[in-house]
Coordinates of N, CA, C and O in Angstrom, one line a residue:
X1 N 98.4 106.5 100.5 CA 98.4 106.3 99.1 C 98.1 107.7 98.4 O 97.7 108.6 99.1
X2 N 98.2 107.7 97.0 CA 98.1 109.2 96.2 C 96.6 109.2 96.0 O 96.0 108.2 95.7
X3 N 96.1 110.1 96.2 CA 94.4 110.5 95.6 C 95.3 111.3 94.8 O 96.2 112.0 95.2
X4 N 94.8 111.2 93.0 CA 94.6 112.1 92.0 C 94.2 113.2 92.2 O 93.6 113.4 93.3
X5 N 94.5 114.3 91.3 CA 93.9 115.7 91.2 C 93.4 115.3 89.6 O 93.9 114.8 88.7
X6 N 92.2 115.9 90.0 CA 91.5 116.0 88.0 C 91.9 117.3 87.2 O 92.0 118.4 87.6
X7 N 92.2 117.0 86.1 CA 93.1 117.5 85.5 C 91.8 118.4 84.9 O 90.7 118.0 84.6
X8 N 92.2 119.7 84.9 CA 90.8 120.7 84.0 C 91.4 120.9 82.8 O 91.4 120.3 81.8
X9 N 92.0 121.9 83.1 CA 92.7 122.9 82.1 C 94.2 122.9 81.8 O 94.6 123.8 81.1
X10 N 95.0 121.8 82.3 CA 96.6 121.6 82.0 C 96.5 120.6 80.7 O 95.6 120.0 80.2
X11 N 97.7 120.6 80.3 CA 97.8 119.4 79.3 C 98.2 118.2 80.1 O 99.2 118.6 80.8
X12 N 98.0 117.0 80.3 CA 98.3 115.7 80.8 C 99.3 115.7 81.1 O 99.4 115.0 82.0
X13 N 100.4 116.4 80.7 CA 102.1 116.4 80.9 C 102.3 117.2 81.7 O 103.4 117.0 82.4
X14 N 101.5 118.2 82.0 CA 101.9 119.3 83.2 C 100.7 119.0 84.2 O 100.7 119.7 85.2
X15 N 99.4 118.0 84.1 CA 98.9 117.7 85.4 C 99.9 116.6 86.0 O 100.0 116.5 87.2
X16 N 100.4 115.9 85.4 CA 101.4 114.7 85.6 C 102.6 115.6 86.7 O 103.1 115.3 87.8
X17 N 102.8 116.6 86.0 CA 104.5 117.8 86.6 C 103.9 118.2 87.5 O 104.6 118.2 88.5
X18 N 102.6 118.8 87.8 CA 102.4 119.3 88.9 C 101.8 118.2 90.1 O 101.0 118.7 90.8
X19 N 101.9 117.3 90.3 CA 101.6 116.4 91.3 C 102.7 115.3 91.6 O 102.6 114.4 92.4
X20 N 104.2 115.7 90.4 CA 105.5 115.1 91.3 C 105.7 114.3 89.9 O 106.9 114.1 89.7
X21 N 105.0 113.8 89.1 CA 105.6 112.3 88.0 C 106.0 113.0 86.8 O 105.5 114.0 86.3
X22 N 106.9 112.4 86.3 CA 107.4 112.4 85.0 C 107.3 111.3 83.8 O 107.1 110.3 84.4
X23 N 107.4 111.2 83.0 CA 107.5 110.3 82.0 C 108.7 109.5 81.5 O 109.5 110.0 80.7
X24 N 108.7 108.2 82.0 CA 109.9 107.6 81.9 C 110.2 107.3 80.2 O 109.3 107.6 79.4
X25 N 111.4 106.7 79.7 CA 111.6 106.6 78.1 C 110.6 105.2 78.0 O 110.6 104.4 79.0
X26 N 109.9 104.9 77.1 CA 108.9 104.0 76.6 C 109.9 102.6 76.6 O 111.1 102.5 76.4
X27 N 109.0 101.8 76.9 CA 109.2 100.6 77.1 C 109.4 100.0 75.7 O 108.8 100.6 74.8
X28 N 110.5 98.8 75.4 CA 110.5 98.4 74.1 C 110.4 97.1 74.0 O 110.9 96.5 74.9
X29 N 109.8 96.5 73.2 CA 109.1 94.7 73.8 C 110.3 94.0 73.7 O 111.2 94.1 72.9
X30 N 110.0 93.2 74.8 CA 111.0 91.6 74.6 C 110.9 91.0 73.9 O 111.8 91.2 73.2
X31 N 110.2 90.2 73.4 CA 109.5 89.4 72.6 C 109.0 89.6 71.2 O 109.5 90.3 70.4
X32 N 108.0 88.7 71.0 CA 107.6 88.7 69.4 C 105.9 89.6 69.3 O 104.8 89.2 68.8
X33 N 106.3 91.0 69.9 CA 104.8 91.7 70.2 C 105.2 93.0 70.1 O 106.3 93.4 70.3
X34 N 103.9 93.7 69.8 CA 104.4 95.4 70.2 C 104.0 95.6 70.9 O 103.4 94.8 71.6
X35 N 104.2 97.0 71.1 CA 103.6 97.5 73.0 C 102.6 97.9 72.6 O 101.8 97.6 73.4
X36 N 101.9 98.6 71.2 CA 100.7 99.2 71.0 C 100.7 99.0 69.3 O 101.7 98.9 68.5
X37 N 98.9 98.9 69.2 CA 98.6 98.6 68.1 C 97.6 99.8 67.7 O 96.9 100.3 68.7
X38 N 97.4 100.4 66.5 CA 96.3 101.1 66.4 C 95.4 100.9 65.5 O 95.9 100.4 64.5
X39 N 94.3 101.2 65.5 CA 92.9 100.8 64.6 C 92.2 101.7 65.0 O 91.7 101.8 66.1
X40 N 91.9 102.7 63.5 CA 91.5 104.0 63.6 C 92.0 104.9 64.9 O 93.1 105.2 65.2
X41 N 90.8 105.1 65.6 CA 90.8 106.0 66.6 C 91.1 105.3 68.1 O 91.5 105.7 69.2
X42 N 90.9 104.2 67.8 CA 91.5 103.8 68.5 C 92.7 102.9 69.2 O 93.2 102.1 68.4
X43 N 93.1 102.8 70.3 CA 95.0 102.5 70.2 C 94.7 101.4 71.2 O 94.0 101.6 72.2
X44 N 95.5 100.0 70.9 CA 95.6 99.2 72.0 C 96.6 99.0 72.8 O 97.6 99.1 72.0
X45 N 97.1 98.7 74.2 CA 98.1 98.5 74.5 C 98.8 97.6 74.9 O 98.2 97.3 76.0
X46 N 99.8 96.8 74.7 CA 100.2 95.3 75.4 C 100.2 95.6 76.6 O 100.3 96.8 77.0
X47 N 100.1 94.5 77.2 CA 100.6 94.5 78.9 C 101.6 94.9 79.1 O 102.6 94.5 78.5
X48 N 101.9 96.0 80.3 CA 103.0 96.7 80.0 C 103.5 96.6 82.0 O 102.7 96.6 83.0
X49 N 104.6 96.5 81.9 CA 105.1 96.6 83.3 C 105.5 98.6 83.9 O 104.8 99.6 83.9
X50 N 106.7 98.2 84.3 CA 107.4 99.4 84.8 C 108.5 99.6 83.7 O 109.1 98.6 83.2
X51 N 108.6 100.8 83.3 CA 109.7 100.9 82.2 C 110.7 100.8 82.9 O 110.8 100.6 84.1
X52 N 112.0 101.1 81.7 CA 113.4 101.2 82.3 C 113.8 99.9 83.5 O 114.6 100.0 84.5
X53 N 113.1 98.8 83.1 CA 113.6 98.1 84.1 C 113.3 98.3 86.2 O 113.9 97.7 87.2
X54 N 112.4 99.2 86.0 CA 111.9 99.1 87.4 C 110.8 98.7 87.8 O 110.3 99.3 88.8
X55 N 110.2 97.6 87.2 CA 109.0 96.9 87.8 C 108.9 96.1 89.6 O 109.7 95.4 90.1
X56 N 108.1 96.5 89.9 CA 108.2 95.9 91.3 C 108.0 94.5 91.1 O 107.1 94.1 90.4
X57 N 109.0 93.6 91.9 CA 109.0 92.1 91.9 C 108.5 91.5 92.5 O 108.3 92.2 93.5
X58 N 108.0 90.1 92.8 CA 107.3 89.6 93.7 C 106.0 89.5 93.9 O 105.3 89.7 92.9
X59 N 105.1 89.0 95.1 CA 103.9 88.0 94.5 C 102.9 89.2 95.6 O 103.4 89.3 96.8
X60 N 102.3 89.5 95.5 CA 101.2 89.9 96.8 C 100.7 89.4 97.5 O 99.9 88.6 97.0
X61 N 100.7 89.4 98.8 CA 100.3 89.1 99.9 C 101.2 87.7 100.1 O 100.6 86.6 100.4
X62 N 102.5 87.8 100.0 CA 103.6 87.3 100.3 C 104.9 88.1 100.2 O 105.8 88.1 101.1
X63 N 105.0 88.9 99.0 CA 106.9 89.4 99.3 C 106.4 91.0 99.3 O 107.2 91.9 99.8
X64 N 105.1 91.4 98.8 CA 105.0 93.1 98.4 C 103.6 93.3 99.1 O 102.7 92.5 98.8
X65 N 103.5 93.9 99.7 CA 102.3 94.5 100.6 C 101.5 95.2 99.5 O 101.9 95.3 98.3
X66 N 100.1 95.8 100.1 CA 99.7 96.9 99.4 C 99.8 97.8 98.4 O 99.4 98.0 97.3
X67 N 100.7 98.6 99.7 CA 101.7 99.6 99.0 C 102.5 99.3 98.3 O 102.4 99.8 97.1
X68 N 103.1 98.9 98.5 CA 104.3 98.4 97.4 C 103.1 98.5 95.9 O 102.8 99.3 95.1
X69 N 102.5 97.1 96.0 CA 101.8 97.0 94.7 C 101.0 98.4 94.0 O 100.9 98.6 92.8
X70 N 100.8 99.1 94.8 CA 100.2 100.4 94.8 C 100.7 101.5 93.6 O 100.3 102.2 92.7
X71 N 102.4 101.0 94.5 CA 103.4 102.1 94.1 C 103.7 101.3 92.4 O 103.9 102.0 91.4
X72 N 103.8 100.2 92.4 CA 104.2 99.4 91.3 C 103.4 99.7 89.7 O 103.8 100.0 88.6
X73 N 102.0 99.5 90.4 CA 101.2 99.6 89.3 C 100.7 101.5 88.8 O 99.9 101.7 87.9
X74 N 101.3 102.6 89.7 CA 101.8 103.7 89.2 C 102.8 103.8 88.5 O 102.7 104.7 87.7
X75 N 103.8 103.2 88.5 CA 104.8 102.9 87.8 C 104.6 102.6 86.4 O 105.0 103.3 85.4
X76 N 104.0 101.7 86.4 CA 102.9 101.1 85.6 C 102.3 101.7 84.5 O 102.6 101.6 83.3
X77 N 101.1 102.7 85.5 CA 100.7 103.5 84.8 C 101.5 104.8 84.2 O 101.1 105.7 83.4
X78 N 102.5 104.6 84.7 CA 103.8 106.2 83.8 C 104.3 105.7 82.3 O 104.4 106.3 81.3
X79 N 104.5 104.1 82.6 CA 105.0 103.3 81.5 C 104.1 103.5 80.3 O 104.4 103.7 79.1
X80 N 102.6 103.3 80.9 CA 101.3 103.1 80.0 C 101.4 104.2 78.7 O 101.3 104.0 77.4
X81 N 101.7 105.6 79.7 CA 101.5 106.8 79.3 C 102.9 107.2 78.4 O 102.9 107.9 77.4
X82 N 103.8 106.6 79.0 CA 105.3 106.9 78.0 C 105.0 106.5 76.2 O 105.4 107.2 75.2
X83 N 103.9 104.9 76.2 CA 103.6 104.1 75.6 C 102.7 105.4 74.6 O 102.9 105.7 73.4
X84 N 101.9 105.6 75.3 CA 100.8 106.6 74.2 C 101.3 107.9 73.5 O 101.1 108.4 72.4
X85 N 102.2 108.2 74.7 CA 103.0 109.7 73.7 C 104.2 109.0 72.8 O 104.9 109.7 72.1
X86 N 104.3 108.0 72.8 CA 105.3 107.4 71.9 C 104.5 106.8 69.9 O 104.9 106.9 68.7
X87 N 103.3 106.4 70.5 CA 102.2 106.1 70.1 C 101.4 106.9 68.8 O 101.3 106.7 67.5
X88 N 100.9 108.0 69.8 CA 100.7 109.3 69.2 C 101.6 110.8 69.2 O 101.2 111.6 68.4
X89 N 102.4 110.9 69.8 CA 103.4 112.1 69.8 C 102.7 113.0 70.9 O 103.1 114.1 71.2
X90 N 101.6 112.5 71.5 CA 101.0 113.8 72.3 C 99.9 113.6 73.2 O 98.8 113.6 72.8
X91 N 100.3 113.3 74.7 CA 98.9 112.7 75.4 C 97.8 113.5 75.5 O 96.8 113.2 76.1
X92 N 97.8 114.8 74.6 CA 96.6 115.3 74.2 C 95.5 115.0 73.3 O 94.4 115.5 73.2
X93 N 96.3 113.6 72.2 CA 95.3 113.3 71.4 C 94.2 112.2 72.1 O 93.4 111.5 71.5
X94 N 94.4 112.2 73.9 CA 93.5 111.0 73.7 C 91.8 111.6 74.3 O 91.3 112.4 75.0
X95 N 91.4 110.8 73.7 CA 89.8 111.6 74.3 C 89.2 111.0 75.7 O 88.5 111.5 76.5
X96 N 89.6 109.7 75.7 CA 89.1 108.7 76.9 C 89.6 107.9 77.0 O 90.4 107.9 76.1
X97 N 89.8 106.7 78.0 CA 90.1 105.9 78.7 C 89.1 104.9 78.3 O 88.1 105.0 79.1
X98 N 89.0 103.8 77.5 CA 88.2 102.5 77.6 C 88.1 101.7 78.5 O 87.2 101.6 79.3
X99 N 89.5 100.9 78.5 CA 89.3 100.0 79.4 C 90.9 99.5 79.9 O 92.0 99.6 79.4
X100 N 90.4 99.0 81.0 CA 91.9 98.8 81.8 C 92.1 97.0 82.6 O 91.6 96.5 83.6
X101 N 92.9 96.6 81.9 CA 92.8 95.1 82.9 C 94.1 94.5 83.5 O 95.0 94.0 83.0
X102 N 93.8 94.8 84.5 CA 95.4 94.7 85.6 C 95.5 93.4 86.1 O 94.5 92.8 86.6
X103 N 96.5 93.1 86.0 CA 96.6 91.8 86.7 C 97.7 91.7 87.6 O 98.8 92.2 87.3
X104 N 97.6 91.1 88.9 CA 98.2 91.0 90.2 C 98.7 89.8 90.2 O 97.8 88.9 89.8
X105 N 99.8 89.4 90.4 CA 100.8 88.1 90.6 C 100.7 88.1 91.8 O 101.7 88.6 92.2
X106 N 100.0 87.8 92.7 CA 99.0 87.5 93.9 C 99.1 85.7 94.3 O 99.2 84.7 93.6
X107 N 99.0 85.8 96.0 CA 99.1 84.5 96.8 C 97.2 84.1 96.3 O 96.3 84.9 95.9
X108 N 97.0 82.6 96.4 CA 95.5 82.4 96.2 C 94.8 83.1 97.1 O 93.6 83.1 96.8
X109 N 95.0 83.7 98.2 CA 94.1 84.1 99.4 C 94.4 85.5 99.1 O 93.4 86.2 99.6
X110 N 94.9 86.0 98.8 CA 95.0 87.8 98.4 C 93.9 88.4 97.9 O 93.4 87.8 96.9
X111 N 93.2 89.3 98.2 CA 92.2 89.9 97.7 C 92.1 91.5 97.4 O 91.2 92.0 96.7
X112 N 93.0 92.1 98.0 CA 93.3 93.1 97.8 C 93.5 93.5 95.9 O 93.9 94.6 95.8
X113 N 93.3 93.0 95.1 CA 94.1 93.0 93.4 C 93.3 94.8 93.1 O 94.0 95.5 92.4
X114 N 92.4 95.2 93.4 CA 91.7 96.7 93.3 C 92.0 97.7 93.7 O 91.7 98.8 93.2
X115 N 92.8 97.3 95.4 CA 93.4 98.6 95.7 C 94.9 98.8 95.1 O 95.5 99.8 95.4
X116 N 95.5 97.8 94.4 CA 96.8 97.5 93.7 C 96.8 98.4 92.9 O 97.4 99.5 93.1
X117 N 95.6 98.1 91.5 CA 95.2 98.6 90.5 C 94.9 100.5 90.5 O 95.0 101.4 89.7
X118 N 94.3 100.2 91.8 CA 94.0 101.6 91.7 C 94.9 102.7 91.6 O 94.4 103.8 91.4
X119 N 96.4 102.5 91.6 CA 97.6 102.7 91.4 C 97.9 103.3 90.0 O 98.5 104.3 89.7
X120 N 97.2 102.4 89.1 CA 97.3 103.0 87.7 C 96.3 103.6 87.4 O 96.4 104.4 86.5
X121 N 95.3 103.5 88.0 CA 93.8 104.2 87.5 C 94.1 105.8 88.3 O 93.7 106.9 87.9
X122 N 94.5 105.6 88.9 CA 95.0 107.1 89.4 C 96.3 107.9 88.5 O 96.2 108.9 87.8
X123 N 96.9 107.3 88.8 CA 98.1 108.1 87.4 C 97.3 108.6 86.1 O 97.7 109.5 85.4
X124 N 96.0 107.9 85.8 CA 95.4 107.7 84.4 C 94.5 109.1 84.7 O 94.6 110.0 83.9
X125 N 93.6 109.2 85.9 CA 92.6 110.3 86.4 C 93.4 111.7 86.9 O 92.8 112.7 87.2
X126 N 94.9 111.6 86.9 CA 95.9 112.7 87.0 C 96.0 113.2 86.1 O 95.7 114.4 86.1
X127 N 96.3 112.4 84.7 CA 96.2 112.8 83.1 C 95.3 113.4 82.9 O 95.2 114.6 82.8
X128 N 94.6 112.6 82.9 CA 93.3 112.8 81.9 C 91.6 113.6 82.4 O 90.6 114.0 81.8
X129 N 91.8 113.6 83.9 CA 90.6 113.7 84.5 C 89.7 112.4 84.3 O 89.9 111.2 84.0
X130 N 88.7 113.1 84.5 CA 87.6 112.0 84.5 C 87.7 111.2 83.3 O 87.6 110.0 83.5
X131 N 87.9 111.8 81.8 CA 88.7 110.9 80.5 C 88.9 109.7 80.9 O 88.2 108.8 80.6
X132 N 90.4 109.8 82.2 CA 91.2 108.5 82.5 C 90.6 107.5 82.8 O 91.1 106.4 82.6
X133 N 89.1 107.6 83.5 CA 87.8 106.5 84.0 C 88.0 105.6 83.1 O 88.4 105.8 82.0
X134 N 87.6 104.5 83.6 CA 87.9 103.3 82.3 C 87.0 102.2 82.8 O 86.8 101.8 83.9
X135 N 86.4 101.6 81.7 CA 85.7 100.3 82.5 C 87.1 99.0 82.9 O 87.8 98.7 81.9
X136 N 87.4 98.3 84.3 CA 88.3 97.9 84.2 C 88.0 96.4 85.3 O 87.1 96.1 86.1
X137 N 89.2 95.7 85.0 CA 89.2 94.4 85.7 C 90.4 94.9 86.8 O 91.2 95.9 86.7
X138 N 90.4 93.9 88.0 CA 91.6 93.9 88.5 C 91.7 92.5 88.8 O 90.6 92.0 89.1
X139 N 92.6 91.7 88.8 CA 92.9 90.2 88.6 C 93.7 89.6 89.3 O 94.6 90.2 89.6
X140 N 93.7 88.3 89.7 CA 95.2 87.8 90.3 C 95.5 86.7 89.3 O 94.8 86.1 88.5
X141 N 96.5 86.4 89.6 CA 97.8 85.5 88.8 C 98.6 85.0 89.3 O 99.2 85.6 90.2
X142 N 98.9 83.5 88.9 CA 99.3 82.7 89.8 C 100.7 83.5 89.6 O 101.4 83.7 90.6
X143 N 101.2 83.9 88.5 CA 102.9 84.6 88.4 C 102.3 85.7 86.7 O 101.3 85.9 86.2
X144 N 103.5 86.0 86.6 CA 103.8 86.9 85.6 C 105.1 87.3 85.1 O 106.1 87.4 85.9
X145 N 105.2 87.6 84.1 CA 106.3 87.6 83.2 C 107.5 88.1 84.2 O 107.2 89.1 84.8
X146 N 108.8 87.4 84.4 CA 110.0 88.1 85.4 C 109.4 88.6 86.7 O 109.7 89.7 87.3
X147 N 108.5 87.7 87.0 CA 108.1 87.6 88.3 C 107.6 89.1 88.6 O 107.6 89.6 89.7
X148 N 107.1 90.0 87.4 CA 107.1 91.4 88.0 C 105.3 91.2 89.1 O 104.5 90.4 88.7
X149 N 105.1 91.8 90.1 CA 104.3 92.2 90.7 C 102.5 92.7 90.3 O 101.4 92.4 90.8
X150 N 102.9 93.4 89.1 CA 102.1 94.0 88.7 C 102.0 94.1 86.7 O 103.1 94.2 86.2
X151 N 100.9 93.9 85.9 CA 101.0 94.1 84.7 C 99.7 94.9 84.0 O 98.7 94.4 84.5
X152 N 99.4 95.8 83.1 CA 98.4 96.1 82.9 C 98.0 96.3 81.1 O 99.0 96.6 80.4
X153 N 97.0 96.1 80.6 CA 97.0 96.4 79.5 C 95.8 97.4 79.5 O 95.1 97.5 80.5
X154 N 95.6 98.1 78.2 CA 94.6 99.2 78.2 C 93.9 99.7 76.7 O 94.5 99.5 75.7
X155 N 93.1 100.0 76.7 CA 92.4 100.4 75.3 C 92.1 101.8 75.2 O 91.1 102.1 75.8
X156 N 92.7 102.5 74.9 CA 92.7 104.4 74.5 C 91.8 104.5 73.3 O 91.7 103.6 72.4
X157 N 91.0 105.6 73.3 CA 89.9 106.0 72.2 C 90.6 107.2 72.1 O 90.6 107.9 73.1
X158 N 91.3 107.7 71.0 CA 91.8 109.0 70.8 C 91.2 109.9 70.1 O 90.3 109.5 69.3
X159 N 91.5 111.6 70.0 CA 90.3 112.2 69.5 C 90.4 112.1 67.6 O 91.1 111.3 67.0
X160 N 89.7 112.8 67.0 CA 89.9 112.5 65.2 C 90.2 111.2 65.2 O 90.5 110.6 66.2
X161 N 90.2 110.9 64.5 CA 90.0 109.2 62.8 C 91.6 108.6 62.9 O 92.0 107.7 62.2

């Protein structure tokens, strides 16, 4: 799996370029919801899958291993991030990482749902460094929206009002 590099001195966009990811085009809702809401300084995020239509499918600890979910919920986390520079124009306006709650479309006996998650929480500590830390849940679910594998929502504290 990816161990993060902490980001010092790059902007979020080029600790992201220097460790292989890019930013896919922002996800746009199905439904009767936005992907993000903001109040003052701070920005919320809908539960967001894989942009562009590449969410990993399937249930854990039946159709997607680990890895797979691993891989899914970095995905995940690229989407999150497409979400905030769409948001704000600039993943430099964020100052920290609140909170993160992932949920795993998981068999009842699966227990693994944290090393899944840790998938996004890493893409997040690539960005942001230690910033990306977040107080967070990781969860299971009996299913989820288009059977995707993985879903996450998040709370960003950005810098200025």
């Amino acid at each position: 799996m990816f161990a993060p590099t902490v980001a010092i001195a790059n902007t979020p966009e080029e600790s992201l370029k220097s460790e292989g990811f890019s930013l896919p085009a922002p996800v746009k809702p199905i439904a009767n919801y936005v992907t993000w809401r903001r109040a003052g300084n701070i920005l919320y995020l809908s539960g967001h899958g894989a942009c562009e239509g590449k969410s990993v499918l399937g249930k854990l600890g039946q159709d997607v291993t680990i890895e797979q979910g691993y891989d899914a919920a970095q995905r995940v986390g690229l989407c999150a991030l497409a979400t905030i520079k769409e948001a704000t124009g600039d993943l430099s306006t964020v100052k920290q990482v609140l909170q993160i709650t992932g949920m795993v479309n998981a068999t009842d006996d699966f227990t693994g749902h944290s090393l899944v998650i840790n998938g996004f929480s890493d893409i997040f500590v690539t960005a942001f460094g230690d910033d990306g830390k977040a107080a967070r849940a990781a969860v299971g679910m009996s299913s989820l929206p288009g059977n995707m594998a993985v879903e996450v929502s998040a709370v960003i504290e950005l810098k200025g009002s």
